[in-house]
PDB file of C-alpha atoms and ligand atoms in Angstrom:
ATOM      1  CA  MET A   1     104.334 115.636  94.695  1.00  0.00           C
ATOM      2  CA  PHE A   2     103.096 113.860  97.756  1.00  0.00           C
ATOM      3  CA  GLY A   3     106.109 111.596  98.256  1.00  0.00           C
ATOM      4  CA  HIS A   4     105.989 107.938  99.343  1.00  0.00           C
ATOM      5  CA  SER A   5     102.670 106.425  99.147  1.00  0.00           C
ATOM      6  CA  GLU A   6     101.210 103.242 100.422  1.00  0.00           C
ATOM      7  CA  ASN A   7      98.268 102.793  98.276  1.00  0.00           C
ATOM      8  CA  ARG A   8      98.639 103.251  94.817  1.00  0.00           C
ATOM      9  CA  ASN A   9      95.095 104.433  94.024  1.00  0.00           C
ATOM     10  CA  SER A  10      95.208 107.275  96.399  1.00  0.00           C
ATOM     11  CA  PRO A  11      98.516 109.263  96.802  1.00  0.00           C
ATOM     12  CA  GLU A  12      99.162 109.801 100.451  1.00  0.00           C
ATOM     13  CA  PRO A  13     101.245 112.564 102.002  1.00  0.00           C
ATOM     14  CA  ALA A  14     104.175 111.881 104.454  1.00  0.00           C
ATOM     15  CA  SER A  15     101.947 113.061 107.413  1.00  0.00           C
ATOM     16  CA  ALA A  16      98.348 113.212 108.542  1.00  0.00           C
ATOM     17  CA  PRO A  17      96.622 111.538 105.617  1.00  0.00           C
ATOM     18  CA  PRO A  18      92.872 112.445 105.056  1.00  0.00           C
ATOM     19  CA  GLU A  19      90.601 109.642 105.321  1.00  0.00           C
ATOM     20  CA  PRO A  20      89.774 107.792 101.998  1.00  0.00           C
ATOM     21  CA  THR A  21      86.272 109.166 102.107  1.00  0.00           C
ATOM     22  CA  ALA A  22      87.305 112.635 102.836  1.00  0.00           C
ATOM     23  CA  VAL A  23      85.575 115.509 100.830  1.00  0.00           C
ATOM     24  CA  SER A  24      88.024 117.599  99.154  1.00  0.00           C
ATOM     25  CA  VAL A  25      87.385 121.174  97.938  1.00  0.00           C
ATOM     26  CA  LYS A  26      89.243 123.632  95.832  1.00  0.00           C
ATOM     27  CA  ILE A  27      89.951 127.269  96.935  1.00  0.00           C
ATOM     28  CA  VAL A  28      92.145 129.873  95.145  1.00  0.00           C
ATOM     29  CA  ILE A  29      94.302 132.571  96.540  1.00  0.00           C
ATOM     30  CA  SER A  30      94.784 135.329  94.307  1.00  0.00           C
ATOM     31  CA  GLY A  31      95.814 139.090  94.320  1.00  0.00           C
ATOM     32  CA  GLY A  32      98.702 141.359  92.809  1.00  0.00           C
ATOM     33  CA  PHE A  33     102.263 140.658  92.652  1.00  0.00           C
ATOM     34  CA  GLY A  34     104.369 140.327  95.889  1.00  0.00           C
ATOM     35  CA  VAL A  35     101.096 140.602  97.942  1.00  0.00           C
ATOM     36  CA  GLY A  36     101.876 137.515 100.074  1.00  0.00           C
ATOM     37  CA  LYS A  37     100.184 134.768  98.268  1.00  0.00           C
ATOM     38  CA  THR A  38     102.957 132.241  98.405  1.00  0.00           C
ATOM     39  CA  THR A  39     103.568 133.330 102.189  1.00  0.00           C
ATOM     40  CA  PHE A  40      99.755 132.796 102.879  1.00  0.00           C
ATOM     41  CA  ILE A  41      99.776 129.301 101.448  1.00  0.00           C
ATOM     42  CA  GLY A  42     103.238 128.343 103.122  1.00  0.00           C
ATOM     43  CA  ALA A  43     101.889 129.587 106.394  1.00  0.00           C
ATOM     44  CA  ILE A  44      98.977 127.196 106.449  1.00  0.00           C
ATOM     45  CA  SER A  45      99.688 124.241 104.266  1.00  0.00           C
ATOM     46  CA  GLU A  46     100.467 120.935 105.860  1.00  0.00           C
ATOM     47  CA  ILE A  47     102.437 119.568 103.079  1.00  0.00           C
ATOM     48  CA  GLU A  48     105.621 121.402 101.796  1.00  0.00           C
ATOM     49  CA  PRO A  49     103.791 123.809  99.386  1.00  0.00           C
ATOM     50  CA  LEU A  50     104.477 123.216  95.787  1.00  0.00           C
ATOM     51  CA  SER A  51     105.596 126.360  94.264  1.00  0.00           C
ATOM     52  CA  THR A  52     106.740 127.535  91.080  1.00  0.00           C
ATOM     53  CA  GLU A  53     108.500 130.528  92.153  1.00  0.00           C
ATOM     54  CA  ALA A  54     111.177 131.411  89.544  1.00  0.00           C
ATOM     55  CA  ALA A  55     114.142 133.748  89.805  1.00  0.00           C
ATOM     56  CA  MET A  56     113.182 137.231  88.547  1.00  0.00           C
ATOM     57  CA  THR A  57     115.288 137.845  85.481  1.00  0.00           C
ATOM     58  CA  GLU A  58     116.072 141.080  83.650  1.00  0.00           C
ATOM     59  CA  VAL A  59     113.135 140.104  81.419  1.00  0.00           C
ATOM     60  CA  SER A  60     110.593 140.723  84.183  1.00  0.00           C
ATOM     61  CA  VAL A  61     112.230 144.166  85.101  1.00  0.00           C
ATOM     62  CA  GLY A  62     109.426 146.697  84.742  1.00  0.00           C
ATOM     63  CA  VAL A  63     106.829 144.053  84.083  1.00  0.00           C
ATOM     64  CA  ASP A  64     106.821 142.622  87.663  1.00  0.00           C
ATOM     65  CA  ASP A  65     107.492 145.507  89.828  1.00  0.00           C
ATOM     66  CA  PRO A  66     108.277 144.431  93.383  1.00  0.00           C
ATOM     67  CA  GLY A  67     107.322 147.704  94.687  1.00  0.00           C
ATOM     68  CA  PRO A  68     108.528 148.499  98.209  1.00  0.00           C
ATOM     69  CA  ARG A  69     109.511 145.000  98.922  1.00  0.00           C
ATOM     70  CA  THR A  70     112.663 145.343  97.284  1.00  0.00           C
ATOM     71  CA  ASP A  71     113.928 142.126  98.842  1.00  0.00           C
ATOM     72  CA  LYS A  72     111.784 140.045  96.707  1.00  0.00           C
ATOM     73  CA  THR A  73     113.663 138.257  94.088  1.00  0.00           C
ATOM     74  CA  THR A  74     111.369 135.600  93.056  1.00  0.00           C
ATOM     75  CA  THR A  75     108.104 135.652  91.169  1.00  0.00           C
ATOM     76  CA  THR A  76     105.393 133.022  90.891  1.00  0.00           C
ATOM     77  CA  VAL A  77     105.379 132.178  87.164  1.00  0.00           C
ATOM     78  CA  ALA A  78     102.466 129.801  87.401  1.00  0.00           C
ATOM     79  CA  MET A  79     101.047 128.908  90.886  1.00  0.00           C
ATOM     80  CA  ASP A  80     101.521 127.677  94.466  1.00  0.00           C
ATOM     81  CA  PHE A  81      99.703 124.653  95.746  1.00  0.00           C
ATOM     82  CA  GLY A  82      99.129 123.573  99.440  1.00  0.00           C
ATOM     83  CA  ARG A  83      96.794 121.187 101.381  1.00  0.00           C
ATOM     84  CA  ILE A  84      94.943 121.520 104.679  1.00  0.00           C
ATOM     85  CA  THR A  85      93.000 118.882 106.487  1.00  0.00           C
ATOM     86  CA  LEU A  86      90.331 120.803 108.342  1.00  0.00           C
ATOM     87  CA  ASP A  87      89.216 117.587 109.999  1.00  0.00           C
ATOM     88  CA  ARG A  88      90.237 114.172 108.410  1.00  0.00           C
ATOM     89  CA  SER A  89      87.014 114.201 106.465  1.00  0.00           C
ATOM     90  CA  LEU A  90      87.264 117.730 104.659  1.00  0.00           C
ATOM     91  CA  VAL A  91      90.393 118.640 102.742  1.00  0.00           C
ATOM     92  CA  LEU A  92      91.140 122.045 101.286  1.00  0.00           C
ATOM     93  CA  TYR A  93      93.270 122.141  98.302  1.00  0.00           C
ATOM     94  CA  VAL A  94      94.696 125.491  97.955  1.00  0.00           C
ATOM     95  CA  PHE A  95      95.872 127.177  94.750  1.00  0.00           C
ATOM     96  CA  GLY A  96      97.722 130.560  94.590  1.00  0.00           C
ATOM     97  CA  THR A  97      97.455 132.116  91.211  1.00  0.00           C
ATOM     98  CA  PRO A  98      99.203 135.495  90.141  1.00  0.00           C
ATOM     99  CA  GLY A  99      96.710 138.166  89.720  1.00  0.00           C
ATOM    100  CA  GLN A 100      98.113 140.153  86.856  1.00  0.00           C
ATOM    101  CA  GLU A 101      95.901 140.250  83.924  1.00  0.00           C
ATOM    102  CA  ARG A 102      98.311 138.383  81.615  1.00  0.00           C
ATOM    103  CA  PHE A 103      97.816 135.201  83.734  1.00  0.00           C
ATOM    104  CA  GLU A 104      94.062 135.296  83.083  1.00  0.00           C
ATOM    105  CA  PHE A 105      94.311 132.169  81.046  1.00  0.00           C
ATOM    106  CA  LEU A 106      95.081 130.247  84.213  1.00  0.00           C
ATOM    107  CA  TRP A 107      91.985 131.446  86.059  1.00  0.00           C
ATOM    108  CA  ASP A 108      89.404 129.466  84.141  1.00  0.00           C
ATOM    109  CA  ASP A 109      91.106 126.260  84.911  1.00  0.00           C
ATOM    110  CA  LEU A 110      92.012 127.038  88.486  1.00  0.00           C
ATOM    111  CA  LEU A 111      88.621 128.261  89.389  1.00  0.00           C
ATOM    112  CA  ASP A 112      86.889 125.363  87.718  1.00  0.00           C
ATOM    113  CA  GLY A 113      85.049 123.486  90.486  1.00  0.00           C
ATOM    114  CA  ALA A 114      86.578 126.010  92.944  1.00  0.00           C
ATOM    115  CA  LEU A 115      84.455 126.685  96.272  1.00  0.00           C
ATOM    116  CA  GLY A 116      85.701 130.336  96.181  1.00  0.00           C
ATOM    117  CA  GLY A 117      88.736 132.475  96.541  1.00  0.00           C
ATOM    118  CA  VAL A 118      90.745 134.837  98.851  1.00  0.00           C
ATOM    119  CA  ILE A 119      91.698 138.112  97.036  1.00  0.00           C
ATOM    120  CA  LEU A 120      94.933 139.253  98.815  1.00  0.00           C
ATOM    121  CA  VAL A 121      95.304 143.120  99.080  1.00  0.00           C
ATOM    122  CA  ASP A 122      98.211 145.413  99.781  1.00  0.00           C
ATOM    123  CA  THR A 123      96.645 148.864 100.752  1.00  0.00           C
ATOM    124  CA  GLU A 124      99.810 150.581  99.053  1.00  0.00           C
ATOM    125  CA  ARG A 125      98.860 148.973  95.557  1.00  0.00           C
ATOM    126  CA  ILE A 126      95.211 148.285  95.961  1.00  0.00           C
ATOM    127  CA  GLU A 127      94.620 148.714  92.186  1.00  0.00           C
ATOM    128  CA  ASP A 128      96.905 145.378  91.712  1.00  0.00           C
ATOM    129  CA  CYS A 129      93.803 143.092  92.631  1.00  0.00           C
ATOM    130  CA  PHE A 130      91.407 144.869  90.204  1.00  0.00           C
ATOM    131  CA  PRO A 131      91.770 142.390  87.292  1.00  0.00           C
ATOM    132  CA  VAL A 132      91.016 139.437  89.487  1.00  0.00           C
ATOM    133  CA  LEU A 133      88.254 141.001  91.443  1.00  0.00           C
ATOM    134  CA  ASP A 134      86.517 141.839  88.088  1.00  0.00           C
ATOM    135  CA  TYR A 135      87.159 138.250  87.309  1.00  0.00           C
ATOM    136  CA  PHE A 136      85.690 136.748  90.451  1.00  0.00           C
ATOM    137  CA  GLU A 137      82.635 139.150  90.098  1.00  0.00           C
ATOM    138  CA  LYS A 138      81.949 138.444  86.415  1.00  0.00           C
ATOM    139  CA  HIS A 139      81.910 134.688  87.155  1.00  0.00           C
ATOM    140  CA  ASP A 140      79.902 134.846  90.154  1.00  0.00           C
ATOM    141  CA  THR A 141      82.561 133.291  92.296  1.00  0.00           C
ATOM    142  CA  ALA A 142      82.277 133.648  96.252  1.00  0.00           C
ATOM    143  CA  PHE A 143      85.219 135.397  97.652  1.00  0.00           C
ATOM    144  CA  VAL A 144      86.676 137.369 100.485  1.00  0.00           C
ATOM    145  CA  VAL A 145      89.149 140.324 100.444  1.00  0.00           C
ATOM    146  CA  ALA A 146      92.033 139.962 102.884  1.00  0.00           C
ATOM    147  CA  VAL A 147      94.115 143.030 103.485  1.00  0.00           C
ATOM    148  CA  ASN A 148      97.469 141.677 104.156  1.00  0.00           C
ATOM    149  CA  ARG A 149      99.290 144.161 106.587  1.00  0.00           C
ATOM    150  CA  PHE A 150     102.630 145.371 105.624  1.00  0.00           C
ATOM    151  CA  PRO A 151     104.160 147.654 108.267  1.00  0.00           C
ATOM    152  CA  GLU A 152     105.235 150.249 105.622  1.00  0.00           C
ATOM    153  CA  SER A 153     102.011 150.362 103.954  1.00  0.00           C
ATOM    154  CA  THR A 154      99.269 153.259 104.799  1.00  0.00           C
ATOM    155  CA  ARG A 155      96.650 152.121 107.132  1.00  0.00           C
ATOM    156  CA  PHE A 156      93.119 152.348 105.777  1.00  0.00           C
ATOM    157  CA  ASP A 157      89.927 151.234 107.519  1.00  0.00           C
ATOM    158  CA  ILE A 158      88.383 148.338 106.475  1.00  0.00           C
ATOM    159  CA  ASP A 159      85.389 150.676 105.014  1.00  0.00           C
ATOM    160  CA  GLU A 160      87.838 152.600 103.189  1.00  0.00           C
ATOM    161  CA  VAL A 161      89.141 149.472 101.430  1.00  0.00           C
ATOM    162  CA  ARG A 162      85.627 148.212 100.710  1.00  0.00           C
ATOM    163  CA  GLU A 163      84.664 151.567  98.966  1.00  0.00           C
ATOM    164  CA  ALA A 164      88.088 151.587  97.080  1.00  0.00           C
ATOM    165  CA  LEU A 165      87.471 148.085  95.866  1.00  0.00           C
ATOM    166  CA  GLY A 166      83.786 148.958  95.216  1.00  0.00           C
ATOM    167  CA  VAL A 167      82.583 145.534  96.961  1.00  0.00           C
ATOM    168  CA  ASN A 168      79.343 145.534  98.670  1.00  0.00           C
ATOM    169  CA  GLU A 169      78.506 144.977 102.228  1.00  0.00           C
ATOM    170  CA  SER A 170      77.874 141.233 101.669  1.00  0.00           C
ATOM    171  CA  VAL A 171      81.557 140.605 100.964  1.00  0.00           C
ATOM    172  CA  HIS A 172      83.810 139.992 103.917  1.00  0.00           C
ATOM    173  CA  VAL A 173      86.787 142.317 103.933  1.00  0.00           C
ATOM    174  CA  VAL A 174      89.254 141.161 106.737  1.00  0.00           C
ATOM    175  CA  GLU A 175      92.718 141.991 107.797  1.00  0.00           C
ATOM    176  CA  CYS A 176      95.357 139.365 108.066  1.00  0.00           C
ATOM    177  CA  ASP A 177      99.182 138.596 108.443  1.00  0.00           C
ATOM    178  CA  ALA A 178     100.017 136.138 105.773  1.00  0.00           C
ATOM    179  CA  ARG A 179     103.172 135.031 107.722  1.00  0.00           C
ATOM    180  CA  GLU A 180     100.802 133.862 110.649  1.00  0.00           C
ATOM    181  CA  ARG A 181      99.027 130.552 110.515  1.00  0.00           C
ATOM    182  CA  GLU A 182      96.135 131.537 112.999  1.00  0.00           C
ATOM    183  CA  SER A 183      95.628 134.772 111.134  1.00  0.00           C
ATOM    184  CA  VAL A 184      95.454 132.713 107.699  1.00  0.00           C
ATOM    185  CA  LYS A 185      93.075 130.380 109.245  1.00  0.00           C
ATOM    186  CA  GLN A 186      90.651 133.130 110.148  1.00  0.00           C
ATOM    187  CA  VAL A 187      90.770 134.283 106.505  1.00  0.00           C
ATOM    188  CA  LEU A 188      89.877 130.757 105.180  1.00  0.00           C
ATOM    189  CA  VAL A 189      87.018 130.540 107.824  1.00  0.00           C
ATOM    190  CA  ALA A 190      85.692 133.971 106.655  1.00  0.00           C
ATOM    191  CA  LEU A 191      85.752 132.532 103.149  1.00  0.00           C
ATOM    192  CA  LEU A 192      83.801 129.272 104.109  1.00  0.00           C
ATOM    193  CA  GLU A 193      81.305 131.507 105.691  1.00  0.00           C
ATOM    194  CA  GLN A 194      81.066 133.608 102.610  1.00  0.00           C
ATOM    195  CA  VAL A 195      80.557 130.564 100.419  1.00  0.00           C
ATOM    196  CA  LEU A 196      77.654 129.683 102.544  1.00  0.00           C
ATOM    197  CA  ILE A 197      76.091 133.147 102.070  1.00  0.00           C
ATOM    198  CA  HIS A 198      76.746 133.137  98.546  1.00  0.00           C
ATOM    199  CA  ARG A 199      75.071 129.733  97.993  1.00  0.00           C
ATOM    200  CA  LEU A 200      72.145 130.545 100.176  1.00  0.00           C
ATOM    201  CA  ALA A 201      71.686 133.806  98.230  1.00  0.00           C
ATOM    202  CA  ALA A 202      71.819 131.969  95.015  1.00  0.00           C
ATOM    203  CA  ALA A 203      69.244 129.341  96.193  1.00  0.00           C
ATOM    204  CA  SER A 204      66.746 131.840  97.425  1.00  0.00           C
TER     205      SER A 204
HETATM  206  N1  GDP B   1     105.339 142.465 106.682  1.00  0.00           N
HETATM  207  C1  GDP B   1     104.721 141.486 106.030  1.00  0.00           C
HETATM  208  N2  GDP B   1     105.442 141.017 105.197  1.00  0.00           N
HETATM  209  C2  GDP B   1     104.918 140.154 104.172  1.00  0.00           C
HETATM  210  C3  GDP B   1     103.569 139.563 104.568  1.00  0.00           C
HETATM  211  N3  GDP B   1     103.379 138.493 103.781  1.00  0.00           N
HETATM  212  C4  GDP B   1     104.409 138.456 102.852  1.00  0.00           C
HETATM  213  N4  GDP B   1     105.297 139.357 103.200  1.00  0.00           N
HETATM  214  C5  GDP B   1     106.588 139.473 102.506  1.00  0.00           C
HETATM  215  O1  GDP B   1     106.410 140.039 101.256  1.00  0.00           O
HETATM  216  C6  GDP B   1     107.096 139.587 100.207  1.00  0.00           C
HETATM  217  C7  GDP B   1     106.200 138.858  99.111  1.00  0.00           C
HETATM  218  O2  GDP B   1     105.511 137.831  99.509  1.00  0.00           O
HETATM  219  P1  GDP B   1     105.192 136.700  98.610  1.00  0.00           P
HETATM  220  O3  GDP B   1     104.421 135.436  99.453  1.00  0.00           O
HETATM  221  O4  GDP B   1     106.271 136.074  98.010  1.00  0.00           O
HETATM  222  O5  GDP B   1     104.207 137.229  97.473  1.00  0.00           O
HETATM  223  P2  GDP B   1     103.245 136.732  96.344  1.00  0.00           P
HETATM  224  O6  GDP B   1     104.167 137.275  95.085  1.00  0.00           O
HETATM  225  O7  GDP B   1     102.017 137.210  96.299  1.00  0.00           O
HETATM  226  O8  GDP B   1     103.325 135.176  96.312  1.00  0.00           O
HETATM  227  C8  GDP B   1     107.869 138.421 100.760  1.00  0.00           C
HETATM  228  O9  GDP B   1     108.997 138.992 100.997  1.00  0.00           O
HETATM  229  C9  GDP B   1     107.239 138.194 102.129  1.00  0.00           C
HETATM  230  O10 GDP B   1     108.137 137.726 103.078  1.00  0.00           O
HETATM  231  C10 GDP B   1     102.868 140.128 105.712  1.00  0.00           C
HETATM  232  O11 GDP B   1     101.868 139.582 106.104  1.00  0.00           O
HETATM  233  N5  GDP B   1     103.587 141.191 106.304  1.00  0.00           N
HETATM  234 MG1   MG B   2     104.225 133.961  94.966  1.00  0.00          MG
END
């Protein structure tokens, strides 16, 4: 996965290796089918993201509805994986996981030890994120909601999105363009802030 390694004990990537003492944390990107999870991780990962996109077959017709994004011909059958070195001492490992309820069996493992998660939302199909939103709330996982702006989707104010999702004021709801590295970075910063808020609240 990491290609050439000079040190057998710590697999090293081809570029910008983290320090051996680097702290690594895990975060999860989830949300409905076709909402931009693979794009989001691809925009920010410093390693070629490992993706388990598989060609959509007739089997998935009517199960994975690509909705208005009809050019979508692949679906993530398991997950995406990427890495971001924030500074050389802090490394984020990013896992993308499908938000459909039938993948719930993956979420326990992916969220085990995770700092928190990003729930990506397309305002045209907001209900697609409900299963994973319920899951995060039930497991008291810190999360932010990122509205991925598709030009053809109806625009809603952030407050309307918040209300539709039923998430309270303490949860960051932000907009993003999953294709833009800077925008994705802002979402991750919002998540790190959210994790801090969550932990402080839990400690008090
Ligand atoms: N306009 C627009 N298109 C996007 C954006 N993010 C993803 N897409 C497109 O939407 C489709 C689905 O994205 P993908 O990352 O595969 O979704 P996933 O199923 O959640 O992994 C792809 O064709 C992307 O190119 C975005 O922010 N804006
Ligand atoms: Mg995908």
